[in-house]
PDB file of C-alpha atoms in Angstrom:
ATOM      1  CA  MET P  27       0.000   0.000   0.000  1.00  0.00           C
ATOM      2  CA  ASP P  28       1.294   3.438  -0.913  1.00  0.00           C
ATOM      3  CA  SER P  29       0.948   6.348   1.487  1.00  0.00           C
ATOM      4  CA  ASP P  30      -0.931   9.443   0.323  1.00  0.00           C
ATOM      5  CA  LYS P  31       2.126  11.267  -0.975  1.00  0.00           C
ATOM      6  CA  ALA P  32       1.298  14.732  -2.199  1.00  0.00           C
ATOM      7  CA  THR P  33       2.918  14.294  -5.600  1.00  0.00           C
ATOM      8  CA  PRO P  34       1.656  16.664  -8.285  1.00  0.00           C
ATOM      9  CA  GLY P  35      -1.202  15.261 -10.351  1.00  0.00           C
ATOM     10  CA  ARG P  36      -0.963  15.258 -14.139  1.00  0.00           C
ATOM     11  CA  ALA P  37      -3.424  17.342 -16.123  1.00  0.00           C
ATOM     12  CA  ASP P  38      -5.191  14.176 -17.300  1.00  0.00           C
ATOM     13  CA  LEU P  39      -5.666  13.107 -13.678  1.00  0.00           C
ATOM     14  CA  ALA P  40      -7.678  16.097 -12.532  1.00  0.00           C
ATOM     15  CA  CYS P  41     -10.274  15.494  -9.863  1.00  0.00           C
ATOM     16  CA  PRO P  42     -13.407  14.179 -11.611  1.00  0.00           C
ATOM     17  CA  VAL P  43     -15.612  15.977  -9.056  1.00  0.00           C
ATOM     18  CA  CYS P  44     -14.276  19.545  -9.097  1.00  0.00           C
ATOM     19  CA  LEU P  45     -11.531  19.419 -11.770  1.00  0.00           C
ATOM     20  CA  GLY P  46      -8.896  20.417  -9.230  1.00  0.00           C
ATOM     21  CA  PRO P  47      -5.404  18.884  -9.438  1.00  0.00           C
ATOM     22  CA  ALA P  48      -5.353  15.310  -8.145  1.00  0.00           C
ATOM     23  CA  VAL P  49      -2.540  13.680  -6.189  1.00  0.00           C
ATOM     24  CA  GLU P  50      -1.586  10.099  -5.417  1.00  0.00           C
ATOM     25  CA  PHE P  51      -3.389   8.463  -2.515  1.00  0.00           C
ATOM     26  CA  MET P  52      -3.143   4.665  -2.270  1.00  0.00           C
ATOM     27  CA  THR P  53      -2.681   1.539  -4.337  1.00  0.00           C
ATOM     28  CA  LEU P  54      -4.670  -1.421  -3.036  1.00  0.00           C
ATOM     29  CA  ALA P  55      -4.676  -4.805  -4.779  1.00  0.00           C
ATOM     30  CA  ALA P  56      -3.214  -3.134  -7.879  1.00  0.00           C
ATOM     31  CA  ARG P  57      -6.084  -0.604  -7.943  1.00  0.00           C
ATOM     32  CA  ARG P  58      -4.820   2.975  -7.880  1.00  0.00           C
ATOM     33  CA  TYR P  59      -6.689   5.643  -5.915  1.00  0.00           C
ATOM     34  CA  ARG P  60      -6.145   9.388  -5.945  1.00  0.00           C
ATOM     35  CA  ARG P  61      -7.392  12.254  -3.841  1.00  0.00           C
ATOM     36  CA  CYS P  62      -8.265  15.901  -4.373  1.00  0.00           C
ATOM     37  CA  PRO P  63      -6.834  18.422  -1.893  1.00  0.00           C
ATOM     38  CA  THR P  64      -9.415  20.960  -3.096  1.00  0.00           C
ATOM     39  CA  CYS P  65     -12.750  19.156  -2.554  1.00  0.00           C
ATOM     40  CA  GLN P  66     -11.450  16.202  -0.486  1.00  0.00           C
ATOM     41  CA  ALA P  67     -12.856  13.516  -2.789  1.00  0.00           C
ATOM     42  CA  ARG P  68     -11.058  10.200  -3.217  1.00  0.00           C
ATOM     43  CA  PHE P  69     -11.445   8.294  -6.461  1.00  0.00           C
ATOM     44  CA  LEU P  70     -10.385   5.220  -8.377  1.00  0.00           C
ATOM     45  CA  ASP P  71      -8.177   5.509 -11.437  1.00  0.00           C
ATOM     46  CA  PRO P  72     -10.441   5.144 -14.510  1.00  0.00           C
ATOM     47  CA  ALA P  73      -8.217   2.334 -15.782  1.00  0.00           C
ATOM     48  CA  HIS P  74      -9.909   0.095 -13.202  1.00  0.00           C
ATOM     49  CA  PHE P  75     -13.548   0.912 -14.021  1.00  0.00           C
ATOM     50  CA  LEU P  76     -15.924  -1.907 -14.896  1.00  0.00           C
ATOM     51  CA  THR P  77     -17.597  -1.930 -18.293  1.00  0.00           C
ATOM     52  CA  ALA P  78     -21.266  -0.957 -18.507  1.00  0.00           C
ATOM     53  CA  ALA P  79     -22.220  -4.603 -18.987  1.00  0.00           C
ATOM     54  CA  GLU P  80     -20.227  -5.635 -15.916  1.00  0.00           C
ATOM     55  CA  GLU P  81     -21.832  -2.859 -13.866  1.00  0.00           C
ATOM     56  CA  HIS P  82     -25.330  -3.862 -14.948  1.00  0.00           C
ATOM     57  CA  ALA P  83     -24.703  -7.499 -14.081  1.00  0.00           C
ATOM     58  CA  TYR P  84     -23.470  -6.511 -10.622  1.00  0.00           C
ATOM     59  CA  TYR P  85     -26.508  -4.300  -9.964  1.00  0.00           C
ATOM     60  CA  LEU P  86     -28.785  -7.223 -10.774  1.00  0.00           C
ATOM     61  CA  THR P  87     -27.391  -9.020  -7.717  1.00  0.00           C
ATOM     62  CA  HIS P  88     -28.877  -6.347  -5.415  1.00  0.00           C
ATOM     63  CA  GLU P  89     -32.125  -7.266  -3.682  1.00  0.00           C
ATOM     64  CA  ASN P  90     -33.657  -3.928  -2.703  1.00  0.00           C
ATOM     65  CA  THR P  91     -37.439  -3.953  -3.123  1.00  0.00           C
ATOM     66  CA  VAL P  92     -40.057  -1.234  -2.826  1.00  0.00           C
ATOM     67  CA  ASP P  93     -41.783  -2.809   0.183  1.00  0.00           C
ATOM     68  CA  ASP P  94     -38.711  -3.934   2.131  1.00  0.00           C
ATOM     69  CA  PRO P  95     -39.068  -2.323   5.613  1.00  0.00           C
ATOM     70  CA  GLY P  96     -35.329  -2.392   6.233  1.00  0.00           C
ATOM     71  CA  TYR P  97     -34.572  -0.698   2.942  1.00  0.00           C
ATOM     72  CA  ARG P  98     -37.216   1.931   3.648  1.00  0.00           C
ATOM     73  CA  ARG P  99     -35.664   2.643   7.055  1.00  0.00           C
ATOM     74  CA  PHE P 100     -32.325   3.088   5.332  1.00  0.00           C
ATOM     75  CA  LEU P 101     -33.802   5.515   2.774  1.00  0.00           C
ATOM     76  CA  SER P 102     -35.624   7.482   5.474  1.00  0.00           C
ATOM     77  CA  LYS P 103     -32.240   8.905   6.408  1.00  0.00           C
ATOM     78  CA  LEU P 104     -32.628  11.091   3.313  1.00  0.00           C
ATOM     79  CA  ALA P 105     -36.408  11.072   2.914  1.00  0.00           C
ATOM     80  CA  ASP P 106     -37.231  12.484   6.358  1.00  0.00           C
ATOM     81  CA  PRO P 107     -35.082  15.650   6.203  1.00  0.00           C
ATOM     82  CA  LEU P 108     -36.015  16.225   2.571  1.00  0.00           C
ATOM     83  CA  LEU P 109     -39.746  15.910   3.255  1.00  0.00           C
ATOM     84  CA  ALA P 110     -39.405  18.444   6.075  1.00  0.00           C
ATOM     85  CA  ARG P 111     -38.181  20.999   3.525  1.00  0.00           C
ATOM     86  CA  LEU P 112     -40.558  20.384   0.618  1.00  0.00           C
ATOM     87  CA  PRO P 113     -43.747  22.323  -0.122  1.00  0.00           C
ATOM     88  CA  ALA P 114     -46.965  20.376  -0.544  1.00  0.00           C
ATOM     89  CA  GLN P 115     -47.388  18.406  -3.771  1.00  0.00           C
ATOM     90  CA  ALA P 116     -43.860  19.051  -4.988  1.00  0.00           C
ATOM     91  CA  GLN P 117     -42.622  17.544  -8.232  1.00  0.00           C
ATOM     92  CA  GLY P 118     -39.404  15.533  -8.126  1.00  0.00           C
ATOM     93  CA  LEU P 119     -37.103  13.158  -9.943  1.00  0.00           C
ATOM     94  CA  ASP P 120     -35.457  10.040  -8.524  1.00  0.00           C
ATOM     95  CA  TYR P 121     -32.182  10.005 -10.466  1.00  0.00           C
ATOM     96  CA  GLY P 122     -30.641   6.544 -10.520  1.00  0.00           C
ATOM     97  CA  CYS P 123     -33.761   4.922  -9.110  1.00  0.00           C
ATOM     98  CA  GLY P 124     -32.569   1.358  -9.660  1.00  0.00           C
ATOM     99  CA  PRO P 125     -34.835  -1.642 -10.248  1.00  0.00           C
ATOM    100  CA  GLY P 126     -36.827  -1.099  -7.028  1.00  0.00           C
ATOM    101  CA  PRO P 127     -37.621   2.632  -6.662  1.00  0.00           C
ATOM    102  CA  ALA P 128     -38.561   2.534  -2.983  1.00  0.00           C
ATOM    103  CA  LEU P 129     -37.606   6.155  -2.318  1.00  0.00           C
ATOM    104  CA  ALA P 130     -39.910   7.382  -5.074  1.00  0.00           C
ATOM    105  CA  ALA P 131     -42.723   5.319  -3.555  1.00  0.00           C
ATOM    106  CA  MET P 132     -42.080   6.820  -0.109  1.00  0.00           C
ATOM    107  CA  LEU P 133     -42.144  10.369  -1.477  1.00  0.00           C
ATOM    108  CA  GLN P 134     -45.283   9.659  -3.505  1.00  0.00           C
ATOM    109  CA  GLU P 135     -46.980   8.316  -0.393  1.00  0.00           C
ATOM    110  CA  ALA P 136     -46.205  11.667   1.229  1.00  0.00           C
ATOM    111  CA  GLY P 137     -48.148  13.455  -1.526  1.00  0.00           C
ATOM    112  CA  HIS P 138     -45.431  14.341  -4.023  1.00  0.00           C
ATOM    113  CA  ARG P 139     -45.093  13.466  -7.695  1.00  0.00           C
ATOM    114  CA  VAL P 140     -41.897  11.627  -8.619  1.00  0.00           C
ATOM    115  CA  ALA P 141     -40.515  10.796 -12.059  1.00  0.00           C
ATOM    116  CA  LEU P 142     -37.894   8.094 -12.528  1.00  0.00           C
ATOM    117  CA  TYR P 143     -34.617   7.910 -14.401  1.00  0.00           C
ATOM    118  CA  ASP P 144     -31.914   5.265 -14.373  1.00  0.00           C
ATOM    119  CA  PRO P 145     -29.483   4.518 -17.222  1.00  0.00           C
ATOM    120  CA  PHE P 146     -30.020   0.774 -16.748  1.00  0.00           C
ATOM    121  CA  PHE P 147     -33.489   0.313 -15.247  1.00  0.00           C
ATOM    122  CA  ALA P 148     -35.484   3.377 -16.384  1.00  0.00           C
ATOM    123  CA  PRO P 149     -33.521   4.677 -19.391  1.00  0.00           C
ATOM    124  CA  ASP P 150     -36.238   6.818 -20.992  1.00  0.00           C
ATOM    125  CA  PRO P 151     -34.539  10.247 -21.216  1.00  0.00           C
ATOM    126  CA  ALA P 152     -37.814  12.202 -21.294  1.00  0.00           C
ATOM    127  CA  PRO P 153     -37.697  13.089 -17.550  1.00  0.00           C
ATOM    128  CA  LEU P 154     -34.306  14.727 -18.112  1.00  0.00           C
ATOM    129  CA  SER P 155     -35.908  17.402 -20.296  1.00  0.00           C
ATOM    130  CA  GLN P 156     -37.881  18.880 -17.379  1.00  0.00           C
ATOM    131  CA  THR P 157     -37.022  20.674 -14.141  1.00  0.00           C
ATOM    132  CA  TYR P 158     -38.113  19.750 -10.621  1.00  0.00           C
ATOM    133  CA  ASP P 159     -38.665  21.035  -7.105  1.00  0.00           C
ATOM    134  CA  PHE P 160     -36.343  18.287  -5.910  1.00  0.00           C
ATOM    135  CA  VAL P 161     -34.001  15.699  -7.365  1.00  0.00           C
ATOM    136  CA  THR P 162     -32.875  12.727  -5.312  1.00  0.00           C
ATOM    137  CA  CYS P 163     -29.691  10.773  -5.879  1.00  0.00           C
ATOM    138  CA  THR P 164     -29.433   7.944  -3.340  1.00  0.00           C
ATOM    139  CA  GLU P 165     -26.527   5.499  -3.393  1.00  0.00           C
ATOM    140  CA  VAL P 166     -25.765   6.633  -6.929  1.00  0.00           C
ATOM    141  CA  ALA P 167     -23.058   9.324  -6.820  1.00  0.00           C
ATOM    142  CA  GLU P 168     -20.372   6.831  -5.802  1.00  0.00           C
ATOM    143  CA  HIS P 169     -20.929   5.077  -9.163  1.00  0.00           C
ATOM    144  CA  PHE P 170     -20.382   8.211 -11.300  1.00  0.00           C
ATOM    145  CA  HIS P 171     -17.590   7.732 -13.833  1.00  0.00           C
ATOM    146  CA  GLN P 172     -17.752  11.433 -14.718  1.00  0.00           C
ATOM    147  CA  PRO P 173     -19.051  13.224 -11.612  1.00  0.00           C
ATOM    148  CA  VAL P 174     -18.479  16.744 -12.918  1.00  0.00           C
ATOM    149  CA  THR P 175     -20.739  15.988 -15.914  1.00  0.00           C
ATOM    150  CA  GLU P 176     -23.347  14.219 -13.798  1.00  0.00           C
ATOM    151  CA  PHE P 177     -23.520  17.020 -11.231  1.00  0.00           C
ATOM    152  CA  ALA P 178     -23.857  19.606 -14.001  1.00  0.00           C
ATOM    153  CA  ARG P 179     -26.846  17.636 -15.292  1.00  0.00           C
ATOM    154  CA  LEU P 180     -28.356  17.344 -11.815  1.00  0.00           C
ATOM    155  CA  ARG P 181     -27.970  21.073 -11.157  1.00  0.00           C
ATOM    156  CA  ALA P 182     -29.792  21.879 -14.374  1.00  0.00           C
ATOM    157  CA  LEU P 183     -32.718  19.667 -13.341  1.00  0.00           C
ATOM    158  CA  VAL P 184     -33.388  21.633 -10.131  1.00  0.00           C
ATOM    159  CA  ARG P 185     -35.706  24.632 -10.246  1.00  0.00           C
ATOM    160  CA  PRO P 186     -34.822  27.861  -8.436  1.00  0.00           C
ATOM    161  CA  GLY P 187     -35.415  27.300  -4.735  1.00  0.00           C
ATOM    162  CA  GLY P 188     -35.392  23.525  -5.232  1.00  0.00           C
ATOM    163  CA  TRP P 189     -33.263  20.810  -3.675  1.00  0.00           C
ATOM    164  CA  LEU P 190     -30.683  18.292  -4.817  1.00  0.00           C
ATOM    165  CA  ALA P 191     -30.671  15.522  -2.195  1.00  0.00           C
ATOM    166  CA  VAL P 192     -27.686  13.170  -2.255  1.00  0.00           C
ATOM    167  CA  MET P 193     -27.032  10.125  -0.099  1.00  0.00           C
ATOM    168  CA  THR P 194     -23.698   8.313  -0.294  1.00  0.00           C
ATOM    169  CA  CYS P 195     -21.463   6.871   2.396  1.00  0.00           C
ATOM    170  CA  PHE P 196     -19.057   9.640   3.358  1.00  0.00           C
ATOM    171  CA  GLN P 197     -15.396   8.733   3.488  1.00  0.00           C
ATOM    172  CA  THR P 198     -13.887   9.502   6.883  1.00  0.00           C
ATOM    173  CA  GLU P 199     -10.403   8.654   8.183  1.00  0.00           C
ATOM    174  CA  ASP P 200      -7.856   7.702   5.546  1.00  0.00           C
ATOM    175  CA  ALA P 201      -6.498   5.045   7.916  1.00  0.00           C
ATOM    176  CA  ARG P 202      -9.770   3.122   7.477  1.00  0.00           C
ATOM    177  CA  PHE P 203      -9.842   3.354   3.679  1.00  0.00           C
ATOM    178  CA  GLU P 204      -8.071   0.071   2.948  1.00  0.00           C
ATOM    179  CA  ARG P 205     -10.505  -2.049   5.011  1.00  0.00           C
ATOM    180  CA  TRP P 206     -13.601   0.019   4.229  1.00  0.00           C
ATOM    181  CA  GLN P 207     -16.271  -2.339   2.883  1.00  0.00           C
ATOM    182  CA  TYR P 208     -17.890   0.453   0.869  1.00  0.00           C
ATOM    183  CA  ARG P 209     -14.638   0.946  -1.055  1.00  0.00           C
ATOM    184  CA  ALA P 210     -14.467  -2.768  -1.869  1.00  0.00           C
ATOM    185  CA  ASP P 211     -17.640  -2.674  -3.981  1.00  0.00           C
ATOM    186  CA  PRO P 212     -16.293  -2.889  -7.560  1.00  0.00           C
ATOM    187  CA  THR P 213     -18.876  -0.400  -8.840  1.00  0.00           C
ATOM    188  CA  HIS P 214     -17.958   2.291  -6.305  1.00  0.00           C
ATOM    189  CA  VAL P 215     -15.401   4.590  -7.901  1.00  0.00           C
ATOM    190  CA  VAL P 216     -15.795   7.989  -6.187  1.00  0.00           C
ATOM    191  CA  PHE P 217     -15.840   8.647  -2.451  1.00  0.00           C
ATOM    192  CA  TYR P 218     -17.046  11.936  -1.028  1.00  0.00           C
ATOM    193  CA  ARG P 219     -16.775  13.722   2.301  1.00  0.00           C
ATOM    194  CA  ASP P 220     -19.201  16.252   3.725  1.00  0.00           C
ATOM    195  CA  ALA P 221     -16.522  18.810   2.823  1.00  0.00           C
ATOM    196  CA  THR P 222     -16.856  17.744  -0.827  1.00  0.00           C
ATOM    197  CA  PHE P 223     -20.500  18.760  -0.970  1.00  0.00           C
ATOM    198  CA  ARG P 224     -19.859  21.970   0.932  1.00  0.00           C
ATOM    199  CA  HIS P 225     -17.190  22.817  -1.620  1.00  0.00           C
ATOM    200  CA  LEU P 226     -19.496  22.062  -4.550  1.00  0.00           C
ATOM    201  CA  ALA P 227     -22.305  24.140  -3.075  1.00  0.00           C
ATOM    202  CA  GLN P 228     -19.984  27.071  -2.526  1.00  0.00           C
ATOM    203  CA  ASP P 229     -18.674  26.758  -6.075  1.00  0.00           C
ATOM    204  CA  TRP P 230     -22.217  26.683  -7.470  1.00  0.00           C
ATOM    205  CA  GLY P 231     -23.500  29.481  -5.245  1.00  0.00           C
ATOM    206  CA  TRP P 232     -25.957  27.067  -3.584  1.00  0.00           C
ATOM    207  CA  ARG P 233     -26.659  26.353   0.082  1.00  0.00           C
ATOM    208  CA  CYS P 234     -25.559  23.061   1.609  1.00  0.00           C
ATOM    209  CA  GLU P 235     -27.002  21.309   4.644  1.00  0.00           C
ATOM    210  CA  ILE P 236     -25.697  18.054   6.120  1.00  0.00           C
ATOM    211  CA  PRO P 237     -28.640  16.873   8.281  1.00  0.00           C
ATOM    212  CA  CYS P 238     -26.832  13.639   9.170  1.00  0.00           C
ATOM    213  CA  LYS P 239     -23.822  11.633   8.089  1.00  0.00           C
ATOM    214  CA  ASP P 240     -24.010  10.440   4.473  1.00  0.00           C
ATOM    215  CA  VAL P 241     -26.717  12.918   3.433  1.00  0.00           C
ATOM    216  CA  ALA P 242     -26.211  16.255   1.690  1.00  0.00           C
ATOM    217  CA  LEU P 243     -29.081  18.606   0.840  1.00  0.00           C
ATOM    218  CA  LEU P 244     -28.100  21.296  -1.620  1.00  0.00           C
ATOM    219  CA  GLN P 245     -30.565  24.102  -2.315  1.00  0.00           C
ATOM    220  CA  ARG P 246     -30.514  26.216  -5.440  1.00  0.00           C
ATOM    221  CA  PRO P 247     -31.044  29.943  -4.813  1.00  0.00           C
ATOM    222  CA  SER P 248     -34.597  31.062  -5.453  1.00  0.00           C
ATOM    223  CA  GLY P 249     -33.577  34.269  -7.215  1.00  0.00           C
TER     224      GLY P 249
END
């Protein structure tokens, strides 16, 4: 394992989240990771990404269903603080909804309208041509191969005054990175900290709230 030496990153190894200069972080089982001193993200070298077919096959092994009480409790970590901030009958988009869109069902049960998009399981691009009062992105951002492009798309989907709600397991101490189970998932390629989302919000001119660990609520200005 390599230590996180602060060697200068090459131009082609810019941070995929904020485009800042990346530096070496660790090599684990021949998989190279880098980090961004600017936004604090850690990320896998693209040379180690799975193909789209390999990703899809891996996602099919997940067993998250709409009515699973345990899965709903897990999603309530994002749903509860988001619902507390939404107006009545808001219109939203569940971006990366997966094969069992439980979060969308929970938000619909609370009186909101929710469209679905997922590149594998709900690939109709029509919902991406609209804007919304809220966009949710739960356990999706860690899969982004091009986060800067994905976040630009997500920002454009949010109406003035609306919310982008992201849930992903925040990376904490670097000393725990090697044995971190979340890192070991072969489809997880980007790892964020709460500081990452605060940096993005500041860069966008948005407001960022971290209501609990692993959840970031970013609000677009209403003006």
